[in-house]
Coordinates of C-alpha atoms and ligand atoms in Angstrom, one line a residue:
M1 CA 49.2 99.7 166.4
Q2 CA 45.9 101.0 167.8
T3 CA 46.8 103.1 170.7
A4 CA 43.0 104.6 171.9
G5 CA 40.7 101.9 172.7
L6 CA 43.3 99.8 175.1
A7 CA 42.1 100.3 178.6
L8 CA 40.9 96.9 178.4
H9 CA 44.1 95.2 176.8
T10 CA 44.9 93.9 180.3
D11 CA 44.0 90.7 182.2
K12 CA 40.9 90.3 184.0
Y13 CA 42.1 89.5 187.1
Q14 CA 43.6 93.4 187.0
I15 CA 39.7 94.4 186.8
N16 CA 39.1 92.3 189.5
M17 CA 41.4 93.8 191.5
M18 CA 40.1 97.5 190.7
Y19 CA 36.7 95.9 192.0
A20 CA 37.7 94.5 194.7
H21 CA 39.9 97.5 196.0
W22 CA 36.9 99.5 195.1
V23 CA 34.2 97.6 197.0
N24 CA 36.7 97.4 200.1
R25 CA 37.0 101.5 199.7
S26 CA 40.9 100.7 199.1
H27 CA 41.1 101.8 195.7
Q28 CA 42.4 105.3 196.5
Q29 CA 45.3 104.1 198.5
K30 CA 48.8 104.9 197.0
A31 CA 51.1 102.1 195.7
V32 CA 54.0 101.8 194.0
F33 CA 55.0 99.1 191.4
E34 CA 58.6 98.4 189.4
A35 CA 59.3 96.6 186.3
Y36 CA 62.1 94.9 186.0
F37 CA 63.2 91.4 184.7
R38 CA 65.5 88.8 186.5
K39 CA 67.2 87.0 183.7
L40 CA 68.9 88.3 180.8
P41 CA 68.2 86.7 177.5
F42 CA 70.0 84.8 174.8
G43 CA 72.8 84.4 177.2
N44 CA 73.2 87.9 176.4
G45 CA 75.6 90.1 178.8
Y46 CA 72.5 93.1 178.4
A47 CA 69.2 93.8 177.2
V48 CA 68.2 97.2 175.5
F49 CA 65.3 99.0 176.8
A50 CA 62.7 99.5 174.5
G51 CA 58.4 100.2 174.4
L52 CA 58.8 103.5 176.0
E53 CA 56.8 105.3 173.4
R54 CA 53.8 103.0 172.7
I55 CA 53.4 102.8 176.9
V56 CA 53.3 106.8 176.8
H57 CA 50.5 106.5 173.8
Y58 CA 48.6 104.0 175.7
I59 CA 49.0 105.9 179.4
A60 CA 48.1 109.3 177.8
N61 CA 45.1 107.5 175.9
L62 CA 43.7 105.4 178.5
R63 CA 40.2 105.9 179.3
F64 CA 36.9 103.1 179.2
S65 CA 34.8 103.7 176.1
D66 CA 30.9 103.1 176.4
E67 CA 31.5 100.1 174.4
D68 CA 34.3 98.9 176.9
L69 CA 32.1 99.5 180.1
K70 CA 28.8 98.0 178.4
Y71 CA 31.0 95.0 177.7
L72 CA 32.0 95.4 181.4
S73 CA 28.9 95.0 182.8
E74 CA 27.9 92.0 181.1
Q75 CA 30.6 90.2 182.9
E76 CA 29.3 87.4 185.1
E77 CA 31.3 89.5 188.0
N78 CA 28.6 91.6 188.3
Y79 CA 30.7 95.0 188.8
D80 CA 28.4 97.3 190.4
T81 CA 27.2 99.9 188.1
A82 CA 28.7 102.5 190.5
F83 CA 32.1 101.4 190.2
L84 CA 31.8 101.6 186.3
E85 CA 30.4 104.8 186.4
E86 CA 33.8 105.6 188.3
L87 CA 35.3 103.8 185.1
K88 CA 34.0 106.2 183.4
Q89 CA 35.8 109.1 184.4
F90 CA 39.1 107.2 184.8
R91 CA 42.4 108.8 183.6
F92 CA 46.2 107.8 184.7
C93 CA 46.7 111.0 187.4
G94 CA 50.3 108.9 188.6
N95 CA 53.6 109.4 188.2
I96 CA 55.9 107.2 185.9
Y97 CA 59.3 107.1 185.9
S98 CA 61.5 105.1 183.0
M99 CA 64.5 104.1 181.3
K100 CA 65.2 105.9 177.6
E101 CA 64.2 103.7 174.8
G102 CA 68.2 102.4 173.9
A103 CA 69.8 102.2 177.2
L104 CA 71.7 99.2 177.8
V105 CA 69.9 97.6 181.4
F106 CA 70.3 94.7 183.2
P107 CA 69.1 92.2 185.4
N108 CA 66.8 93.7 188.9
E109 CA 67.0 96.8 188.2
P110 CA 63.9 99.1 188.2
L111 CA 63.0 100.1 184.4
I112 CA 60.1 101.3 184.5
R113 CA 58.3 102.9 187.9
V114 CA 54.5 103.5 188.7
E115 CA 53.0 105.9 191.3
G116 CA 49.9 106.1 192.0
T117 CA 46.3 105.2 193.7
I118 CA 46.2 101.1 193.7
M119 CA 43.5 101.3 191.1
E120 CA 45.4 103.0 188.1
T121 CA 48.7 101.3 188.9
Q122 CA 47.1 97.7 189.4
L123 CA 45.3 98.2 185.9
V124 CA 48.4 99.1 183.6
E125 CA 50.4 96.2 184.7
T126 CA 49.4 94.1 181.8
A127 CA 50.0 96.3 178.6
L128 CA 52.9 98.1 180.3
L129 CA 55.0 94.5 180.6
N130 CA 53.3 93.4 177.2
F131 CA 55.0 96.3 175.4
M132 CA 58.0 96.3 177.2
N133 CA 59.0 92.5 177.0
F134 CA 58.5 92.3 173.2
Q135 CA 60.4 95.3 172.8
T136 CA 62.7 94.8 174.9
L137 CA 63.4 91.4 173.4
I138 CA 63.7 92.2 170.0
A139 CA 65.9 95.0 170.2
T140 CA 68.2 92.8 172.3
K141 CA 68.1 90.3 169.4
A142 CA 68.8 93.1 167.0
S143 CA 71.6 94.1 169.0
R144 CA 73.4 90.6 168.6
V145 CA 73.2 90.4 165.9
K146 CA 74.3 94.1 165.0
Q147 CA 77.3 92.7 167.1
V148 CA 78.3 90.5 164.6
A149 CA 77.6 92.2 161.3
G150 CA 79.9 95.0 162.3
D151 CA 79.7 97.7 159.2
D152 CA 77.5 95.6 156.9
I153 CA 74.1 96.8 156.1
L154 CA 71.3 95.2 157.9
L155 CA 67.4 94.6 156.7
E156 CA 64.4 93.6 159.0
F157 CA 62.2 91.1 156.7
G158 CA 60.4 89.4 159.6
T159 CA 56.8 90.7 158.7
R160 CA 55.5 87.8 157.0
R161 CA 56.6 85.2 160.0
A162 CA 56.1 87.6 163.1
Q163 CA 53.3 86.8 165.8
E164 CA 50.8 89.2 163.8
A165 CA 50.5 92.8 162.7
D166 CA 51.9 94.7 165.7
A167 CA 54.7 92.5 166.7
A168 CA 55.9 93.1 162.9
V169 CA 55.7 96.6 163.6
W170 CA 56.7 97.6 166.5
G171 CA 59.7 95.0 166.1
A172 CA 61.1 96.3 163.1
R173 CA 60.8 99.8 165.0
A174 CA 62.7 97.8 168.0
A175 CA 65.3 96.5 165.2
Y176 CA 66.0 100.2 163.9
I177 CA 67.0 101.4 167.5
A178 CA 69.1 98.6 167.9
G179 CA 70.9 99.8 164.8
F180 CA 69.2 98.1 161.7
H181 CA 69.5 100.3 159.0
A182 CA 65.9 99.6 156.9
T183 CA 62.3 97.3 157.1
S184 CA 60.7 95.7 154.6
N185 CA 57.8 96.6 156.6
M186 CA 55.8 100.0 154.6
L187 CA 53.6 100.7 157.6
A188 CA 56.3 100.9 160.0
G189 CA 58.4 103.0 157.4
Q190 CA 55.4 105.0 157.5
K191 CA 54.5 105.4 160.8
F192 CA 58.2 105.7 162.3
G193 CA 60.4 107.0 159.7
I194 CA 62.4 103.7 159.2
P195 CA 64.0 103.5 156.0
T196 CA 62.3 101.2 153.7
K197 CA 63.6 98.4 151.3
G198 CA 63.0 95.8 149.5
T199 CA 64.0 93.4 146.7
H200 CA 62.0 90.9 144.9
A201 CA 60.6 87.6 145.4
H202 CA 60.4 84.5 143.4
S203 CA 57.2 84.4 142.2
W204 CA 58.4 87.8 140.2
V205 CA 60.6 85.1 138.5
Q206 CA 58.4 82.4 137.7
S207 CA 55.6 85.0 136.6
F208 CA 57.9 85.5 133.4
S209 CA 58.9 83.1 130.9
S210 CA 62.3 83.1 131.2
E211 CA 64.6 84.4 134.6
Q212 CA 66.2 86.7 132.1
E213 CA 63.2 88.4 131.2
A214 CA 62.2 88.7 134.6
F215 CA 65.0 90.6 135.2
D216 CA 65.3 92.9 132.1
T217 CA 62.1 93.8 132.8
Y218 CA 62.5 94.7 136.4
A219 CA 65.7 96.6 136.3
K220 CA 63.5 98.3 133.4
V221 CA 61.1 99.9 135.7
M222 CA 63.9 100.5 138.7
P223 CA 67.0 101.1 137.6
D224 CA 68.2 103.1 140.0
E225 CA 67.1 100.6 143.0
V226 CA 67.5 96.9 140.7
T227 CA 68.3 94.4 143.5
L228 CA 67.8 90.7 141.6
L229 CA 67.2 87.4 143.7
V230 CA 69.4 84.6 141.9
D231 CA 68.3 81.6 143.4
T232 CA 64.9 81.0 142.0
F233 CA 66.3 78.2 139.6
D234 CA 70.0 77.9 139.6
T235 CA 72.1 80.4 141.6
L236 CA 75.1 80.3 139.6
K237 CA 74.5 78.7 136.3
S238 CA 71.4 80.5 135.5
G239 CA 70.9 83.0 138.2
V240 CA 74.0 85.3 138.4
P241 CA 74.8 85.0 134.9
H242 CA 71.0 86.3 133.7
A243 CA 72.0 89.2 136.8
I244 CA 75.4 90.0 134.9
E245 CA 73.4 90.3 131.3
T246 CA 70.8 92.7 132.9
A247 CA 73.8 94.7 135.0
K248 CA 75.6 95.1 131.7
K249 CA 72.3 96.4 130.1
L250 CA 71.6 98.6 132.7
E251 CA 75.4 100.1 132.2
A252 CA 74.9 100.6 128.3
A253 CA 71.9 102.7 129.3
G254 CA 74.1 104.8 131.7
K255 CA 73.0 102.9 135.0
K256 CA 74.4 100.8 137.9
M257 CA 72.7 97.9 139.6
S258 CA 72.4 97.8 143.1
A259 CA 73.1 93.9 144.2
I260 CA 72.2 90.4 143.8
R261 CA 70.2 88.5 146.6
L262 CA 70.9 84.9 147.7
D263 CA 68.3 82.9 149.1
S264 CA 69.1 79.3 149.7
G265 CA 71.8 76.9 149.5
D266 CA 75.5 77.3 150.6
L267 CA 75.5 81.2 151.2
A268 CA 79.4 81.2 152.1
Y269 CA 80.0 79.3 148.7
L270 CA 77.7 80.7 146.7
S271 CA 78.3 84.6 147.9
I272 CA 82.4 83.5 147.0
Q273 CA 81.7 82.1 143.7
A274 CA 79.1 84.8 142.5
R275 CA 81.4 87.8 144.1
K276 CA 83.7 86.3 141.9
M277 CA 81.8 86.5 138.5
L278 CA 80.8 89.8 139.2
D279 CA 84.1 90.9 139.7
D280 CA 85.4 88.9 136.5
A281 CA 82.7 90.3 134.4
G282 CA 83.6 94.0 135.6
L283 CA 81.0 94.9 138.3
S284 CA 82.2 94.9 141.4
Y285 CA 80.1 97.5 142.3
I286 CA 77.2 95.3 142.8
K287 CA 76.8 94.3 146.1
I288 CA 75.6 90.7 147.7
V289 CA 72.5 90.7 149.8
A290 CA 71.6 87.3 151.5
S291 CA 68.7 85.9 153.5
N292 CA 67.0 82.9 154.6
D293 CA 66.4 82.3 157.9
L294 CA 69.6 84.1 159.3
D295 CA 70.5 84.7 162.9
E296 CA 73.6 86.3 164.6
N297 CA 75.4 82.5 165.0
T298 CA 74.5 81.7 161.2
I299 CA 75.4 85.6 160.3
L300 CA 79.0 85.2 162.5
N301 CA 79.9 81.8 160.8
L302 CA 79.2 82.9 157.3
K303 CA 81.7 85.7 157.9
A304 CA 84.1 83.4 159.5
Q305 CA 83.9 81.2 156.1
G306 CA 85.1 84.2 154.6
A307 CA 81.6 84.8 153.2
R308 CA 81.4 87.8 150.4
I309 CA 77.9 89.2 151.5
D310 CA 77.7 93.0 152.2
T311 CA 73.8 93.1 153.2
W312 CA 71.9 91.3 155.5
G313 CA 68.0 90.6 155.5
V314 CA 67.1 89.0 158.2
G315 CA 63.3 87.8 158.8
T316 CA 61.9 84.7 161.5
Q317 CA 64.7 84.3 163.7
L318 CA 64.6 88.1 164.7
I319 CA 60.9 89.1 164.8
T320 CA 60.4 85.5 166.5
A321 CA 63.0 86.2 168.7
A322 CA 63.4 82.3 167.7
D323 CA 65.9 81.3 170.4
Q324 CA 63.8 82.9 173.3
P325 CA 60.9 83.7 172.5
A326 CA 60.0 85.8 175.6
L327 CA 61.7 88.2 178.1
G328 CA 60.1 87.5 181.8
G329 CA 59.5 91.3 182.8
V330 CA 57.7 91.4 186.0
Y331 CA 56.0 94.3 187.8
K332 CA 56.1 94.1 191.5
L333 CA 54.6 96.0 194.3
V334 CA 57.2 97.8 196.2
E335 CA 55.5 100.4 198.7
R336 CA 51.9 100.5 199.6
E337 CA 49.9 103.3 201.4
V338 CA 48.8 102.4 205.0
N339 CA 47.6 105.1 207.1
G340 CA 48.6 108.2 205.1
E341 CA 52.4 106.7 205.1
M342 CA 54.1 104.6 202.4
V343 CA 55.7 102.0 203.6
P344 CA 57.9 99.0 201.8
T345 CA 56.2 95.6 200.9
I346 CA 58.8 92.5 199.6
K347 CA 57.3 89.4 197.9
I348 CA 59.0 86.9 199.4
S349 CA 59.8 83.0 197.3
G350 CA 61.1 80.1 197.7
N351 CA 63.8 80.6 195.0
P352 CA 65.8 83.6 196.6
E353 CA 66.2 85.4 193.4
K354 CA 62.7 85.8 193.2
V355 CA 62.7 87.6 196.1
S356 CA 61.9 91.2 195.8
T357 CA 63.9 94.5 196.6
P358 CA 61.4 96.4 198.9
G359 CA 61.6 100.3 198.7
K360 CA 60.5 102.5 195.5
K361 CA 63.8 103.0 194.3
D362 CA 66.3 105.0 191.5
V363 CA 68.8 103.8 189.6
Y364 CA 72.6 105.5 189.1
R365 CA 75.1 104.5 186.0
I366 CA 78.2 104.6 187.8
V367 CA 80.9 106.0 184.9
D368 CA 84.3 106.1 185.6
R369 CA 85.7 109.5 184.8
V370 CA 89.2 108.3 183.3
T371 CA 88.1 105.6 181.2
G372 CA 84.4 107.1 180.5
K373 CA 83.6 103.4 181.0
A374 CA 80.7 102.4 182.7
T375 CA 81.8 100.6 186.5
A376 CA 78.2 99.6 188.0
D377 CA 74.2 100.1 187.9
Y378 CA 73.5 101.6 191.8
I379 CA 69.8 101.1 193.2
V380 CA 69.1 103.3 196.0
F381 CA 66.3 105.0 197.4
P382 CA 65.2 108.5 195.9
D383 CA 65.5 110.2 199.4
E384 CA 69.3 108.9 199.4
E385 CA 71.9 111.5 198.7
K386 CA 73.2 111.1 194.9
P387 CA 76.5 109.2 195.0
R388 CA 79.4 111.6 195.0
D389 CA 82.7 110.5 197.1
R390 CA 84.2 107.3 197.1
L391 CA 81.8 104.3 197.3
K392 CA 81.6 101.1 198.4
L393 CA 80.0 98.3 195.8
F394 CA 79.4 95.4 197.4
N395 CA 77.7 91.9 196.6
P396 CA 76.2 90.6 199.7
Q397 CA 76.3 87.3 199.0
H398 CA 79.8 87.5 197.9
P399 CA 81.4 89.7 200.2
Y400 CA 84.8 89.1 198.7
L401 CA 83.7 90.9 195.8
Q402 CA 83.2 94.1 196.9
K403 CA 85.4 96.8 195.8
Y404 CA 85.3 100.7 196.1
V405 CA 85.0 103.2 193.1
K406 CA 85.3 107.1 193.0
N407 CA 86.3 109.6 190.4
Y408 CA 83.0 108.8 188.5
E409 CA 80.0 110.5 187.3
A410 CA 76.4 108.7 188.9
V411 CA 74.1 109.2 186.2
P412 CA 70.9 108.9 186.8
M413 CA 69.0 106.5 184.6
L414 CA 65.5 106.7 185.5
H415 CA 63.6 109.5 183.4
Q416 CA 60.2 111.2 184.8
I417 CA 57.5 110.6 181.6
F418 CA 54.3 111.6 183.7
E419 CA 53.9 114.0 186.7
N420 CA 50.4 113.7 188.0
G421 CA 49.1 112.4 184.8
K422 CA 50.3 115.0 182.3
L423 CA 53.4 114.0 180.4
V424 CA 56.2 115.8 181.1
Y425 CA 59.1 114.0 178.9
E426 CA 59.4 115.0 175.3
L427 CA 59.3 112.0 173.5
P428 CA 62.9 111.8 171.3
S429 CA 62.9 111.2 167.7
L430 CA 63.8 107.6 166.6
E431 CA 67.2 109.2 165.3
E432 CA 68.1 110.6 169.0
I433 CA 67.0 106.8 170.4
R434 CA 69.4 105.3 167.7
S435 CA 72.1 107.5 168.6
Y436 CA 71.5 107.1 172.0
H437 CA 71.7 103.4 171.9
R438 CA 75.0 103.8 170.5
A439 CA 76.7 105.9 173.1
Q440 CA 74.9 103.3 175.7
M441 CA 77.1 101.0 173.8
E442 CA 80.2 102.6 173.6
L443 CA 79.6 103.0 177.4
F444 CA 80.5 99.7 178.0
W445 CA 83.4 97.9 177.7
P446 CA 83.5 95.1 175.2
E447 CA 83.7 92.1 177.8
Y448 CA 80.4 93.0 178.3
L449 CA 79.1 92.9 175.0
R450 CA 79.9 89.7 173.5
K451 CA 77.7 87.4 172.4
L452 CA 79.2 84.5 174.0
N453 CA 80.0 84.1 177.6
P454 CA 79.8 88.1 178.4
E455 CA 81.2 89.3 181.8
I456 CA 78.3 90.1 184.2
Y457 CA 78.2 93.6 185.0
R458 CA 77.2 94.6 188.5
V459 CA 74.1 95.7 189.8
N460 CA 74.6 96.4 193.2
L461 CA 72.3 97.5 196.2
S462 CA 73.0 100.6 198.2
E463 CA 73.7 99.6 201.8
K464 CA 70.5 101.0 202.8
V465 CA 68.1 99.1 200.4
W466 CA 69.9 96.0 201.3
D467 CA 69.4 96.5 205.6
L468 CA 66.3 97.1 204.4
K469 CA 65.3 93.8 202.1
Q470 CA 67.1 92.0 205.0
K471 CA 65.3 93.3 207.7
L472 CA 61.8 92.7 205.6
M473 CA 62.5 89.4 205.7
A474 CA 63.9 88.7 209.2
E475 CA 60.1 90.0 209.7
F476 CA 58.3 87.7 207.6
M477 CA 60.9 84.4 209.2
Q478 CA 59.4 85.7 212.1
T479 CA 55.9 85.8 211.6
E480 CA 56.4 82.5 209.9
E481 CA 57.7 80.9 213.5
Ligands
ATP501 N1 77.8 78.4 154.4 C1 77.1 78.3 155.5 N2 77.2 78.1 156.9 C2 76.3 78.0 157.5 N3 74.9 77.9 157.8 C3 74.4 78.3 156.1 C4 75.6 78.4 155.0 N4 74.8 78.3 154.4 C5 73.3 78.7 154.6 N5 73.3 78.8 156.1 C6 72.2 78.6 156.6 O1 71.5 77.2 156.9 C7 70.4 77.7 156.6 C8 69.6 76.2 155.1 O2 68.4 75.8 155.6 P1 67.7 74.9 154.5 O3 68.9 74.0 153.9 O4 66.4 75.0 154.7 O5 67.9 76.1 153.0 P2 68.0 75.8 151.9 O6 67.8 74.1 151.3 O7 69.4 76.2 151.9 O8 66.5 76.8 150.9 P3 65.1 77.0 151.1 O9 65.1 77.9 151.9 O10 65.1 76.8 149.8 O11 65.0 75.6 151.6 C9 69.9 78.5 156.5 O12 69.4 79.0 157.7 C10 71.0 79.5 156.4 O13 71.0 80.4 156.3
PRP502 O1 64.3 83.5 156.1 P1 63.9 84.8 156.9 O2 65.2 85.3 158.0 O3 62.7 85.0 157.4 O4 63.8 86.2 155.9 C1 62.7 86.6 155.0 C2 62.1 85.4 153.9 O5 61.0 85.8 153.4 C3 61.6 85.4 152.3 O6 61.1 84.1 151.8 P2 59.7 83.4 151.0 O7 60.2 82.1 151.2 O8 58.7 83.8 152.3 O9 59.1 84.3 149.9 P3 59.9 84.5 148.9 O10 59.7 83.4 147.8 O11 60.4 85.8 148.6 O12 61.4 83.6 149.3 C4 62.5 86.1 151.7 O13 63.1 85.5 150.7 C5 63.8 85.2 153.2 O14 63.7 84.2 153.0
NIO503 O1 62.3 92.9 149.9 C1 62.7 91.8 150.4 O2 64.0 91.1 149.5 C2 62.0 91.2 151.3 C3 61.2 91.3 152.1 C4 60.3 90.3 153.1 C5 60.8 89.0 153.2 N1 62.1 88.7 152.7 C6 62.8 89.5 151.6

């Protein structure tokens, strides 16, 4: 949760490279980096961009404290004291462009672009990727859960199983961006204004002599928000009948119980049986909450089995992104200063997918004016004209996939966040981010959004970008000969 004091939240090699540039007197040279990922997580058709707010706080507060400098002075690298003196004055003074949180984003397009001195752009890589990769991963996982849950209520229950505190709190926020309705984490509620919800644990029931006493006592204390956990002993023989009894007592006092929660066993069967028991008792207003290691696949499956579940509590599988615990976002140098000029740079790899795309780039989302749907993302150099007329979308590896589009809106996706170190972007509220995300979902045909074998959305390079990439690859091959 910390935002100040994160200057050392970086890999040592960043400090070492900064130092080596400083010794080499090349530290003030300009550089441009871009952050992107190559492969979508979970076999999904899109990712949900998140992490910007934390990145903004990090960049705005980036300072080396006296303790940080003391720690650096004790390192075996023996950093020169003049270097450490310079770090004392360090402030991020560059430019940052970024996708907005909640945007649907795709492989191999710049999500964040960082421009500045090589020293400052290098330093921020680690933290920036750390925040972007985790929060984007969790928002994407949450979006998959949201896709199958439809209009049902989704509660984020992951804190106890999260990879420590920051992951729990920022993960809860990422889930909310993607459409969860509430979190059980009170700190996330306090910090971000996310609605909070809670039922009770098995220990509540165990701490009384009988389940009935436990339920009645809880209901008396919180008569307007009562959700009773019914599986401590036997869901259908004991839990549900006792909950019905409590609900009747509440009714006699003019109150209505909210829900019961199922947390084990066959959730389809138990929810159908419990629904029937509640309805037969005239308590059809009581909802059914389910939890127990749920994810998008179990929820989809339970729905297919006719489960009568209104609210899903999703913890471990979501907050740990259990089926793919990391997003492989990378941060690559795309331009560097040579004799006062910015020149594009490329990273070659034996794996063609890993060859970087040189030059600093912008992203446009091409939206069909007739259908209102996104057709492709289009990557251009900033000095190219904004696409307006008939536009050729081509996939150089597969020329038969070439297509022309017209009558479209080219929506710029990267927004300026910092200008010469000054924050020029007004951070949207969480509600604004959520509604932007909903609008983004609306922008795409369902075939790109389905969770199983989605259609691949086009991300195309302009001819200029493609030509430069070819040219630099060819130059590399010549120098290798
Ligand atoms: N009808 C169902 N179809 C598919 N999956 C289900 C169904 N009912 C429950 N599940 C899921 O199956 C898994 C059951 O896990 P497990 O067998 O460990 O739990 P349990 O024995 O019911 O409860 P406990 O938490 O007490 O161990 C959970 O992930 C749960 O969400
Ligand atoms: O299963 P998840 O998706 O991670 O959801 C959170 C889980 O955490 C709680 O169980 P736990 O056994 O920790 O405590 P309890 O005694 O309250 O059931 C809760 O009952 C859920 O089963
Ligand atoms: O409120 C709940 O029911 C809850 C909260 C956290 C984890 N499991 C359940």
